Amino acid sequence: MVWLRTLLAALAWAALAALARPATGRFGWEVLCFGLGTLLLWHVWQLSRVTRWTLDLKRPPPASAGSWDDALARIYQHLRQQERQLAELEGNVHGFFAAAQALPDGLVTLDHEFHIDWCNRVARQHLGLRFPADRGQNLLNLVRAPSFVEYARQPEWPAPLLMRSPGGGERMLLAQLITYGGNQRMLLTRDVTQLEKLETTRRDFVANVSHELRTPLTVLAGFLETLRDMPPDALSEDQRAHYLKLMHDQAQRMQAIVADLLTLSTLESSPSADPRPVGMLGLIETALGQARALSAGRHAFASEVDAGLDILGTATEIASALSNLIVNAVRYTPDGGRISVSWRRTPDGGACFAVRDTGIGIAPHHLPRLTERFYRVDRSRSRESGGTGLGLAITKHIAMRHEAELTIDSELGQGSTFSLIFPESRIAEGDQTGRH
């Protein structure tokens, strides 16, 4: 104990002073004062060492500090414990910020008056913020969308807000304000652009299917009501046969739409095609035969086919894709036009199937949407030609399943070229080459 050691030292000097009485005949006050003075100077010196140590507490305390040893040991132990706790807390804070930065969603921490305290990188992209330049700024002065300002000024936020990103572009955000830690607030933002596009596609798909099926159903219902309500002898045999043919055509149209929808569903349910040789030469000849039959001599055909070039995939799917491209060329090429089909290697070792026509062509603003379901450049012409509006969507999915790319080059009034480009990994060699 510190006080006990000091007391024993003082008593020892007092004992020395008492021993001086037999020699001097009086109590040795000089010895006692010298001893106590020495003890005091020693304590002052130790105190100065402790004081110097306090200038840099990261160093170990001075060794052999006398009566200060126990106190210094406890202080140093406490400091080391505090350092470990601070390091742990600092690690936790860094981990929190790293996790917040890694979030796929935007995160902004705010005070009760919507002043920005911190935000992660995603939030800066979503909301167009600059950090740390915007720290302390009022969020409502930076994100001025009326819908968001109205949402933020509500007393509570039970549901998120769908809004367009202030950061620019067509990005759609789902924003949610949350209260935490008393008066602090947190803004979470999530990019839902793709979900919104999918939802829009779903709504458009349902609307388009309903529209496409409504027309043949209306025709069928109209003819059936006419035949039901008219007297048996009111129609001639020719008229009756004509009505029945029209009804049959509409029924076939509905069957074609349903069949194409089922095909699309099947293609979407599996990501890739089986890697088996498909026999491209035979598939191309079959597709050309169907196109010539549909054309009935109204178009000129030319083909250049590398018969020794084959691919790995599913024959039925590739046949459907080839047929869709060639039949489309027939439908949208005026009488007397020319349709050219080619199948050849590409310079990078892949293969390209291309259908070139001298048809009506396609305006540039239509090209990005041609492969959407039921998208039509000219609805009336599409129906007259017998298309379902799903052929190119099916072809695109088939291309994706075969790691291929569907490209479209067209100029209004100058014809179009539709190409399926297969990578080298999908090539399977044949044994001969031919031109037709």
Tab-separated table of C-alpha atoms in Angstrom:
chain	number	residue	atom	x	y	z
A	1	MET	CA	0.000	0.000	0.000
A	2	VAL	CA	1.309	3.471	-0.936
A	3	TRP	CA	0.599	5.193	2.395
A	4	LEU	CA	2.092	2.314	4.396
A	5	ARG	CA	5.377	2.369	2.484
A	6	THR	CA	5.647	6.142	2.938
A	7	LEU	CA	4.858	5.822	6.688
A	8	LEU	CA	7.485	3.102	7.139
A	9	ALA	CA	10.097	5.262	5.385
A	10	ALA	CA	9.279	8.224	7.696
A	11	LEU	CA	9.426	5.987	10.787
A	12	ALA	CA	12.791	4.649	9.666
A	13	TRP	CA	14.231	8.173	9.509
A	14	ALA	CA	12.645	8.966	12.891
A	15	ALA	CA	14.360	5.884	14.333
A	16	LEU	CA	17.718	7.088	12.978
A	17	ALA	CA	17.108	10.491	14.517
A	18	ALA	CA	16.335	8.847	17.912
A	19	LEU	CA	19.589	6.844	17.759
A	20	ALA	CA	21.494	10.159	17.709
A	21	ARG	CA	20.462	10.992	21.335
A	22	PRO	CA	23.135	8.818	23.078
A	23	ALA	CA	25.883	10.422	21.009
A	24	THR	CA	24.740	14.072	21.134
A	25	GLY	CA	22.602	14.091	24.220
A	26	ARG	CA	19.574	15.333	22.270
A	27	PHE	CA	17.041	14.133	19.615
A	28	GLY	CA	18.483	14.177	16.065
A	29	TRP	CA	16.183	16.682	14.465
A	30	GLU	CA	18.702	17.364	11.729
A	31	VAL	CA	18.706	13.695	10.758
A	32	LEU	CA	14.902	13.591	10.736
A	33	CYS	CA	14.634	16.763	8.623
A	34	PHE	CA	17.250	15.455	6.193
A	35	GLY	CA	15.427	12.161	5.895
A	36	LEU	CA	12.013	13.704	5.393
A	37	GLY	CA	13.453	16.223	2.918
A	38	THR	CA	15.128	13.403	0.986
A	39	LEU	CA	11.844	11.474	0.978
A	40	LEU	CA	10.008	14.551	-0.286
A	41	LEU	CA	12.535	15.202	-3.052
A	42	TRP	CA	12.355	11.587	-4.112
A	43	HIS	CA	8.526	11.836	-4.370
A	44	VAL	CA	8.800	15.084	-6.347
A	45	TRP	CA	11.262	13.464	-8.735
A	46	GLN	CA	8.950	10.464	-9.232
A	47	LEU	CA	6.044	12.862	-9.770
A	48	SER	CA	8.007	14.656	-12.485
A	49	ARG	CA	8.586	11.290	-14.234
A	50	VAL	CA	4.854	10.547	-14.058
A	51	THR	CA	4.090	14.012	-15.410
A	52	ARG	CA	6.408	13.476	-18.401
A	53	TRP	CA	4.712	10.121	-19.043
A	54	THR	CA	1.285	11.801	-19.208
A	55	LEU	CA	2.490	13.738	-22.265
A	56	ASP	CA	2.401	10.464	-24.262
A	57	LEU	CA	0.115	7.951	-22.593
A	58	LYS	CA	0.700	5.401	-25.367
A	59	ARG	CA	4.144	4.653	-23.865
A	60	PRO	CA	4.455	2.277	-20.906
A	61	PRO	CA	4.604	4.103	-17.535
A	62	PRO	CA	8.050	4.753	-15.957
A	63	ALA	CA	9.559	1.753	-14.216
A	64	SER	CA	10.244	1.811	-10.444
A	65	ALA	CA	8.101	4.844	-9.751
A	66	GLY	CA	8.073	4.039	-6.070
A	67	SER	CA	4.796	4.770	-4.355
A	68	TRP	CA	3.296	5.630	-7.726
A	69	ASP	CA	3.759	2.112	-9.115
A	70	ASP	CA	0.371	0.693	-8.135
A	71	ALA	CA	-1.557	3.765	-9.324
A	72	LEU	CA	0.332	3.897	-12.617
A	73	ALA	CA	-0.212	0.182	-13.228
A	74	ARG	CA	-3.967	0.575	-12.770
A	75	ILE	CA	-4.088	3.716	-14.923
A	76	TYR	CA	-2.058	2.060	-17.682
A	77	GLN	CA	-4.234	-1.069	-17.563
A	78	HIS	CA	-7.351	1.084	-17.787
A	79	LEU	CA	-5.913	3.035	-20.721
A	80	ARG	CA	-5.072	-0.148	-22.613
A	81	GLN	CA	-8.582	-1.464	-21.992
A	82	GLN	CA	-10.042	1.821	-23.245
A	83	GLU	CA	-7.851	1.655	-26.344
A	84	ARG	CA	-9.021	-1.870	-27.095
A	85	GLN	CA	-12.650	-0.812	-26.688
A	86	LEU	CA	-12.123	2.259	-28.861
A	87	ALA	CA	-10.414	0.132	-31.530
A	88	GLU	CA	-13.293	-2.317	-31.431
A	89	LEU	CA	-15.839	0.492	-31.676
A	90	GLU	CA	-13.877	2.103	-34.504
A	91	GLY	CA	-13.804	-1.234	-36.309
A	92	ASN	CA	-17.549	-1.565	-35.848
A	93	VAL	CA	-18.099	1.947	-37.207
A	94	HIS	CA	-15.865	1.274	-40.223
A	95	GLY	CA	-17.689	-1.999	-40.750
A	96	PHE	CA	-21.030	-0.195	-40.608
A	97	PHE	CA	-19.923	2.404	-43.155
A	98	ALA	CA	-18.413	-0.272	-45.407
A	99	ALA	CA	-21.640	-2.275	-45.228
A	100	ALA	CA	-23.702	0.843	-45.914
A	101	GLN	CA	-21.492	1.649	-48.918
A	102	ALA	CA	-21.910	-1.896	-50.222
A	103	LEU	CA	-25.699	-1.787	-50.047
A	104	PRO	CA	-27.434	-2.047	-53.433
A	105	ASP	CA	-29.890	0.577	-52.151
A	106	GLY	CA	-29.340	4.255	-51.416
A	107	LEU	CA	-29.007	5.321	-47.759
A	108	VAL	CA	-29.109	8.892	-46.416
A	109	THR	CA	-28.999	9.708	-42.689
A	110	LEU	CA	-30.727	12.970	-41.671
A	111	ASP	CA	-31.504	15.005	-38.602
A	112	HIS	CA	-35.050	15.917	-37.604
A	113	GLU	CA	-35.015	18.919	-39.982
A	114	PHE	CA	-33.839	16.845	-42.985
A	115	HIS	CA	-30.261	18.108	-42.909
A	116	ILE	CA	-27.906	15.560	-44.482
A	117	ASP	CA	-25.488	13.838	-42.136
A	118	TRP	CA	-24.157	11.067	-44.403
A	119	CYS	CA	-25.051	9.185	-47.592
A	120	ASN	CA	-23.624	6.221	-49.486
A	121	ARG	CA	-22.511	6.095	-53.121
A	122	VAL	CA	-25.772	4.632	-54.403
A	123	ALA	CA	-27.768	7.453	-52.786
A	124	ARG	CA	-25.498	9.992	-54.485
A	125	GLN	CA	-26.292	8.376	-57.833
A	126	HIS	CA	-30.007	8.073	-57.140
A	127	LEU	CA	-30.541	11.591	-55.778
A	128	GLY	CA	-27.787	13.564	-57.485
A	129	LEU	CA	-26.088	14.404	-54.166
A	130	ARG	CA	-22.458	15.447	-53.662
A	131	PHE	CA	-20.744	14.261	-50.530
A	132	PRO	CA	-19.204	15.653	-48.380
A	133	ALA	CA	-20.051	18.963	-50.105
A	134	ASP	CA	-23.769	18.514	-49.331
A	135	ARG	CA	-23.277	17.571	-45.680
A	136	GLY	CA	-25.454	19.820	-43.532
A	137	GLN	CA	-27.611	20.839	-46.500
A	138	ASN	CA	-31.380	20.439	-46.308
A	139	LEU	CA	-32.403	17.466	-48.424
A	140	LEU	CA	-35.648	19.147	-49.464
A	141	ASN	CA	-33.623	21.967	-51.041
A	142	LEU	CA	-31.648	19.472	-53.115
A	143	VAL	CA	-34.424	17.016	-54.041
A	144	ARG	CA	-37.200	19.338	-55.150
A	145	ALA	CA	-39.589	16.891	-56.777
A	146	PRO	CA	-43.046	18.047	-55.596
A	147	SER	CA	-44.163	14.487	-54.882
A	148	PHE	CA	-41.131	13.863	-52.653
A	149	VAL	CA	-41.449	17.180	-50.793
A	150	GLU	CA	-45.127	16.468	-50.114
A	151	TYR	CA	-44.249	12.935	-49.006
A	152	ALA	CA	-41.440	14.110	-46.683
A	153	ARG	CA	-43.644	16.677	-44.950
A	154	GLN	CA	-46.128	14.051	-43.835
A	155	PRO	CA	-46.186	13.338	-40.086
A	156	GLU	CA	-45.658	9.625	-40.796
A	157	TRP	CA	-44.445	7.529	-43.724
A	158	PRO	CA	-46.319	4.218	-43.656
A	159	ALA	CA	-45.620	3.407	-47.309
A	160	PRO	CA	-42.778	4.161	-49.767
A	161	LEU	CA	-43.020	6.688	-52.604
A	162	LEU	CA	-42.493	5.850	-56.276
A	163	MET	CA	-40.657	8.725	-57.933
A	164	ARG	CA	-38.390	9.532	-60.858
A	165	SER	CA	-34.721	9.804	-59.951
A	166	PRO	CA	-33.514	13.408	-59.454
A	167	GLY	CA	-30.120	12.129	-60.612
A	168	GLY	CA	-31.353	12.142	-64.216
A	169	GLY	CA	-32.247	9.511	-66.785
A	170	GLU	CA	-35.293	7.270	-66.800
A	171	ARG	CA	-34.479	5.651	-63.455
A	172	MET	CA	-37.467	5.039	-61.173
A	173	LEU	CA	-36.940	4.990	-57.391
A	174	LEU	CA	-38.860	3.634	-54.445
A	175	ALA	CA	-38.148	6.068	-51.577
A	176	GLN	CA	-38.914	5.312	-47.918
A	177	LEU	CA	-38.364	7.620	-44.926
A	178	ILE	CA	-37.796	5.979	-41.519
A	179	THR	CA	-37.464	7.490	-38.031
A	180	TYR	CA	-34.771	6.065	-35.751
A	181	GLY	CA	-32.847	7.010	-32.620
A	182	GLY	CA	-35.368	9.585	-31.428
A	183	ASN	CA	-35.393	12.549	-33.834
A	184	GLN	CA	-33.062	11.157	-36.483
A	185	ARG	CA	-34.345	10.076	-39.857
A	186	MET	CA	-33.163	7.776	-42.594
A	187	LEU	CA	-34.011	7.797	-46.309
A	188	LEU	CA	-33.783	4.532	-48.244
A	189	THR	CA	-33.952	4.530	-52.043
A	190	ARG	CA	-34.247	1.490	-54.288
A	191	ASP	CA	-33.885	1.365	-58.067
A	192	VAL	CA	-37.074	-0.263	-59.381
A	193	THR	CA	-36.624	0.723	-63.028
A	194	GLN	CA	-36.497	-2.877	-64.238
A	195	LEU	CA	-39.438	-3.887	-62.067
A	196	GLU	CA	-41.458	-0.991	-63.446
A	197	LYS	CA	-40.492	-1.970	-66.986
A	198	LEU	CA	-41.511	-5.555	-66.279
A	199	GLU	CA	-44.809	-4.388	-64.827
A	200	THR	CA	-45.398	-2.156	-67.846
A	201	THR	CA	-44.515	-5.061	-70.129
A	202	ARG	CA	-46.927	-7.290	-68.244
A	203	ARG	CA	-49.751	-4.764	-68.525
A	204	ASP	CA	-49.013	-4.205	-72.204
A	205	PHE	CA	-48.854	-7.953	-72.768
A	206	VAL	CA	-52.246	-8.564	-71.163
A	207	ALA	CA	-53.737	-5.642	-73.094
A	208	ASN	CA	-52.198	-6.816	-76.385
A	209	VAL	CA	-53.316	-10.428	-75.924
A	210	SER	CA	-56.825	-9.232	-75.140
A	211	HIS	CA	-56.792	-6.966	-78.175
A	212	GLU	CA	-55.365	-9.585	-80.526
A	213	LEU	CA	-57.906	-12.219	-79.447
A	214	ARG	CA	-60.832	-9.820	-79.308
A	215	THR	CA	-60.827	-9.153	-83.056
A	216	PRO	CA	-61.165	-12.797	-84.239
A	217	LEU	CA	-63.584	-13.531	-81.402
A	218	THR	CA	-65.744	-10.581	-82.451
A	219	VAL	CA	-65.753	-11.807	-86.068
A	220	LEU	CA	-66.629	-15.334	-84.996
A	221	ALA	CA	-69.390	-14.183	-82.664
A	222	GLY	CA	-70.824	-11.887	-85.334
A	223	PHE	CA	-70.985	-14.598	-87.986
A	224	LEU	CA	-72.401	-17.129	-85.532
A	225	GLU	CA	-75.165	-14.740	-84.488
A	226	THR	CA	-75.886	-14.006	-88.147
A	227	LEU	CA	-76.128	-17.692	-89.043
A	228	ARG	CA	-78.215	-18.403	-85.961
A	229	ASP	CA	-80.750	-15.614	-86.467
A	230	MET	CA	-81.191	-15.785	-90.239
A	231	PRO	CA	-83.657	-18.197	-91.863
A	232	PRO	CA	-82.041	-21.338	-93.275
A	233	ASP	CA	-82.700	-20.293	-96.874
A	234	ALA	CA	-81.626	-16.658	-96.444
A	235	LEU	CA	-78.050	-17.395	-97.520
A	236	SER	CA	-76.884	-19.018	-100.681
A	237	GLU	CA	-74.426	-21.872	-100.543
A	238	ASP	CA	-71.669	-19.575	-101.765
A	239	GLN	CA	-72.412	-16.996	-99.046
A	240	ARG	CA	-72.576	-19.665	-96.389
A	241	ALA	CA	-69.282	-21.163	-97.589
A	242	HIS	CA	-67.724	-17.678	-97.560
A	243	TYR	CA	-68.863	-17.044	-93.991
A	244	LEU	CA	-67.607	-20.431	-92.858
A	245	LYS	CA	-64.232	-19.769	-94.479
A	246	LEU	CA	-63.933	-16.426	-92.694
A	247	MET	CA	-64.853	-18.069	-89.395
A	248	HIS	CA	-62.302	-20.815	-90.020
A	249	ASP	CA	-59.602	-18.235	-90.800
A	250	GLN	CA	-60.294	-16.375	-87.552
A	251	ALA	CA	-60.248	-19.608	-85.563
A	252	GLN	CA	-56.904	-20.498	-87.119
A	253	ARG	CA	-55.604	-17.042	-86.257
A	254	MET	CA	-56.511	-17.562	-82.588
A	255	GLN	CA	-54.889	-20.980	-82.673
A	256	ALA	CA	-51.711	-19.443	-84.118
A	257	ILE	CA	-51.622	-16.789	-81.368
A	258	VAL	CA	-52.113	-19.389	-78.627
A	259	ALA	CA	-49.475	-21.666	-80.189
A	260	ASP	CA	-46.958	-18.815	-80.367
A	261	LEU	CA	-47.681	-17.835	-76.760
A	262	LEU	CA	-47.085	-21.410	-75.645
A	263	THR	CA	-43.846	-21.464	-77.648
A	264	LEU	CA	-42.676	-18.274	-75.943
A	265	SER	CA	-43.556	-19.702	-72.534
A	266	THR	CA	-41.579	-22.862	-73.280
A	267	LEU	CA	-38.551	-20.884	-74.486
A	268	GLU	CA	-38.546	-18.687	-71.390
A	269	SER	CA	-38.766	-21.634	-69.009
A	270	SER	CA	-35.318	-22.986	-69.958
A	271	PRO	CA	-32.216	-20.796	-70.386
A	272	SER	CA	-30.236	-22.720	-73.014
A	273	ALA	CA	-30.625	-25.200	-75.853
A	274	ASP	CA	-29.217	-28.720	-76.118
A	275	PRO	CA	-25.825	-28.789	-77.912
A	276	ARG	CA	-26.670	-31.171	-80.758
A	277	PRO	CA	-26.035	-30.709	-84.507
A	278	VAL	CA	-29.234	-29.351	-86.068
A	279	GLY	CA	-28.571	-29.916	-89.787
A	280	MET	CA	-28.743	-26.323	-91.007
A	281	LEU	CA	-28.772	-27.217	-94.702
A	282	GLY	CA	-32.003	-29.201	-94.394
A	283	LEU	CA	-33.632	-26.599	-92.124
A	284	ILE	CA	-32.833	-23.771	-94.543
A	285	GLU	CA	-34.150	-25.739	-97.545
A	286	THR	CA	-37.380	-26.523	-95.664
A	287	ALA	CA	-37.851	-22.874	-94.648
A	288	LEU	CA	-37.194	-21.730	-98.218
A	289	GLY	CA	-39.739	-24.253	-99.506
A	290	GLN	CA	-42.385	-22.873	-97.128
A	291	ALA	CA	-41.550	-19.314	-98.182
A	292	ARG	CA	-41.803	-20.148	-101.902
A	293	ALA	CA	-45.184	-21.792	-101.309
A	294	LEU	CA	-46.395	-18.691	-99.420
A	295	SER	CA	-45.021	-16.396	-102.126
A	296	ALA	CA	-46.739	-18.375	-104.920
A	297	GLY	CA	-44.312	-17.019	-107.489
A	298	ARG	CA	-44.698	-13.356	-106.520
A	299	HIS	CA	-41.063	-12.989	-105.400
A	300	ALA	CA	-37.611	-13.966	-106.619
A	301	PHE	CA	-35.490	-16.036	-104.233
A	302	ALA	CA	-31.722	-16.429	-104.039
A	303	SER	CA	-29.648	-18.364	-101.533
A	304	GLU	CA	-25.987	-18.851	-100.712
A	305	VAL	CA	-25.539	-21.644	-98.185
A	306	ASP	CA	-22.400	-23.223	-96.777
A	307	ALA	CA	-23.681	-26.786	-96.561
A	308	GLY	CA	-20.702	-27.900	-94.475
A	309	LEU	CA	-21.472	-25.377	-91.769
A	310	ASP	CA	-23.670	-26.558	-88.927
A	311	ILE	CA	-24.422	-25.426	-85.366
A	312	LEU	CA	-25.160	-27.061	-82.042
A	313	GLY	CA	-28.645	-26.499	-80.681
A	314	THR	CA	-32.284	-27.597	-80.904
A	315	ALA	CA	-33.430	-28.262	-84.475
A	316	THR	CA	-37.123	-27.408	-83.915
A	317	GLU	CA	-36.254	-24.038	-82.394
A	318	ILE	CA	-33.748	-23.124	-85.100
A	319	ALA	CA	-36.285	-24.187	-87.766
A	320	SER	CA	-38.858	-21.864	-86.185
A	321	ALA	CA	-36.411	-18.940	-86.136
A	322	LEU	CA	-35.362	-19.443	-89.782
A	323	SER	CA	-38.962	-19.772	-90.909
A	324	ASN	CA	-40.028	-16.644	-89.011
A	325	LEU	CA	-37.321	-14.513	-90.659
A	326	ILE	CA	-37.924	-15.786	-94.208
A	327	VAL	CA	-41.735	-15.690	-93.954
A	328	ASN	CA	-41.572	-12.130	-92.590
A	329	ALA	CA	-39.526	-11.137	-95.631
A	330	VAL	CA	-42.217	-12.611	-97.916
A	331	ARG	CA	-45.048	-10.856	-96.064
A	332	TYR	CA	-43.447	-7.430	-96.129
A	333	THR	CA	-41.919	-7.480	-99.605
A	334	PRO	CA	-44.146	-6.229	-102.449
A	335	ASP	CA	-44.804	-8.450	-105.455
A	336	GLY	CA	-41.824	-8.607	-107.783
A	337	GLY	CA	-39.364	-8.077	-104.935
A	338	ARG	CA	-36.265	-10.131	-104.199
A	339	ILE	CA	-35.440	-12.161	-101.092
A	340	SER	CA	-31.856	-13.340	-100.510
A	341	VAL	CA	-30.873	-15.930	-97.888
A	342	SER	CA	-27.260	-16.572	-96.845
A	343	TRP	CA	-25.562	-18.923	-94.383
A	344	ARG	CA	-21.819	-18.493	-94.026
A	345	ARG	CA	-18.907	-18.216	-91.646
A	346	THR	CA	-18.003	-14.928	-90.028
A	347	PRO	CA	-14.426	-13.587	-89.795
A	348	ASP	CA	-14.285	-14.300	-86.049
A	349	GLY	CA	-15.008	-18.015	-86.544
A	350	GLY	CA	-18.752	-17.896	-85.883
A	351	ALA	CA	-21.622	-18.192	-88.343
A	352	CYS	CA	-24.298	-15.852	-89.690
A	353	PHE	CA	-27.742	-16.604	-91.147
A	354	ALA	CA	-29.082	-13.533	-92.955
A	355	VAL	CA	-32.315	-12.752	-94.809
A	356	ARG	CA	-32.199	-9.702	-97.062
A	357	ASP	CA	-35.329	-8.350	-98.762
A	358	THR	CA	-36.224	-5.425	-101.022
A	359	GLY	CA	-39.380	-4.702	-99.068
A	360	ILE	CA	-40.910	-1.608	-97.520
A	361	GLY	CA	-38.190	-1.180	-94.911
A	362	ILE	CA	-38.542	-0.004	-91.320
A	363	ALA	CA	-38.167	3.491	-89.865
A	364	PRO	CA	-35.260	3.815	-87.380
A	365	HIS	CA	-37.471	4.610	-84.358
A	366	HIS	CA	-39.249	1.260	-84.744
A	367	LEU	CA	-36.095	-0.899	-84.778
A	368	PRO	CA	-35.434	-1.087	-80.982
A	369	ARG	CA	-38.978	-2.369	-80.338
A	370	LEU	CA	-39.407	-4.846	-83.172
A	371	THR	CA	-38.743	-7.865	-80.954
A	372	GLU	CA	-41.350	-6.857	-78.349
A	373	ARG	CA	-44.399	-9.067	-78.143
A	374	PHE	CA	-47.232	-7.916	-80.420
A	375	TYR	CA	-45.316	-4.826	-81.496
A	376	ARG	CA	-46.331	-3.891	-85.016
A	377	VAL	CA	-45.008	-1.161	-87.283
A	378	ASP	CA	-48.291	-1.207	-89.237
A	379	ARG	CA	-51.078	-3.073	-87.441
A	380	SER	CA	-53.464	-3.222	-90.370
A	381	ARG	CA	-50.798	-4.564	-92.748
A	382	SER	CA	-49.655	-7.101	-90.138
A	383	ARG	CA	-53.124	-8.533	-89.789
A	384	GLU	CA	-53.658	-8.605	-93.526
A	385	SER	CA	-50.409	-10.567	-93.898
A	386	GLY	CA	-51.506	-13.084	-91.260
A	387	GLY	CA	-48.811	-12.422	-88.659
A	388	THR	CA	-49.420	-12.871	-84.923
A	389	GLY	CA	-46.979	-10.197	-83.811
A	390	LEU	CA	-44.920	-12.781	-81.891
A	391	GLY	CA	-42.577	-14.101	-84.569
A	392	LEU	CA	-39.614	-11.816	-83.866
A	393	ALA	CA	-40.076	-12.150	-80.095
A	394	ILE	CA	-39.846	-15.935	-80.508
A	395	THR	CA	-36.820	-15.584	-82.784
A	396	LYS	CA	-35.034	-13.364	-80.260
A	397	HIS	CA	-35.613	-15.872	-77.437
A	398	ILE	CA	-34.377	-18.716	-79.633
A	399	ALA	CA	-31.251	-16.678	-80.425
A	400	MET	CA	-30.632	-16.052	-76.720
A	401	ARG	CA	-30.994	-19.756	-75.925
A	402	HIS	CA	-28.359	-20.495	-78.567
A	403	GLU	CA	-25.965	-17.726	-77.408
A	404	ALA	CA	-26.674	-15.958	-80.689
A	405	GLU	CA	-27.550	-12.364	-81.523
A	406	LEU	CA	-30.472	-11.157	-83.622
A	407	THR	CA	-29.526	-7.999	-85.544
A	408	ILE	CA	-31.785	-5.858	-87.729
A	409	ASP	CA	-30.564	-3.424	-90.400
A	410	SER	CA	-33.186	-1.530	-92.311
A	411	GLU	CA	-33.861	1.686	-94.178
A	412	LEU	CA	-37.328	2.929	-94.977
A	413	GLY	CA	-38.178	2.110	-98.585
A	414	GLN	CA	-34.869	0.282	-99.122
A	415	GLY	CA	-35.554	-3.136	-97.610
A	416	SER	CA	-34.288	-4.908	-94.495
A	417	THR	CA	-31.695	-7.456	-93.400
A	418	PHE	CA	-32.392	-9.745	-90.440
A	419	SER	CA	-29.390	-11.730	-89.185
A	420	LEU	CA	-28.780	-14.468	-86.638
A	421	ILE	CA	-25.124	-14.440	-85.598
A	422	PHE	CA	-23.870	-17.538	-83.752
A	423	PRO	CA	-20.612	-17.632	-81.750
A	424	GLU	CA	-17.754	-19.990	-82.544
A	425	SER	CA	-18.648	-22.139	-79.513
A	426	ARG	CA	-21.889	-23.165	-81.269
A	427	ILE	CA	-20.288	-24.319	-84.511
A	428	ALA	CA	-20.439	-27.989	-85.575
A	429	GLU	CA	-18.687	-28.960	-88.806
A	430	GLY	CA	-20.490	-30.699	-91.730
A	431	ASP	CA	-18.982	-32.425	-94.692
A	432	GLN	CA	-19.815	-30.468	-97.831
A	433	THR	CA	-20.355	-27.001	-99.276
A	434	GLY	CA	-23.032	-25.932	-101.708
A	435	ARG	CA	-24.700	-22.957	-103.379
A	436	HIS	CA	-28.361	-22.799	-104.503
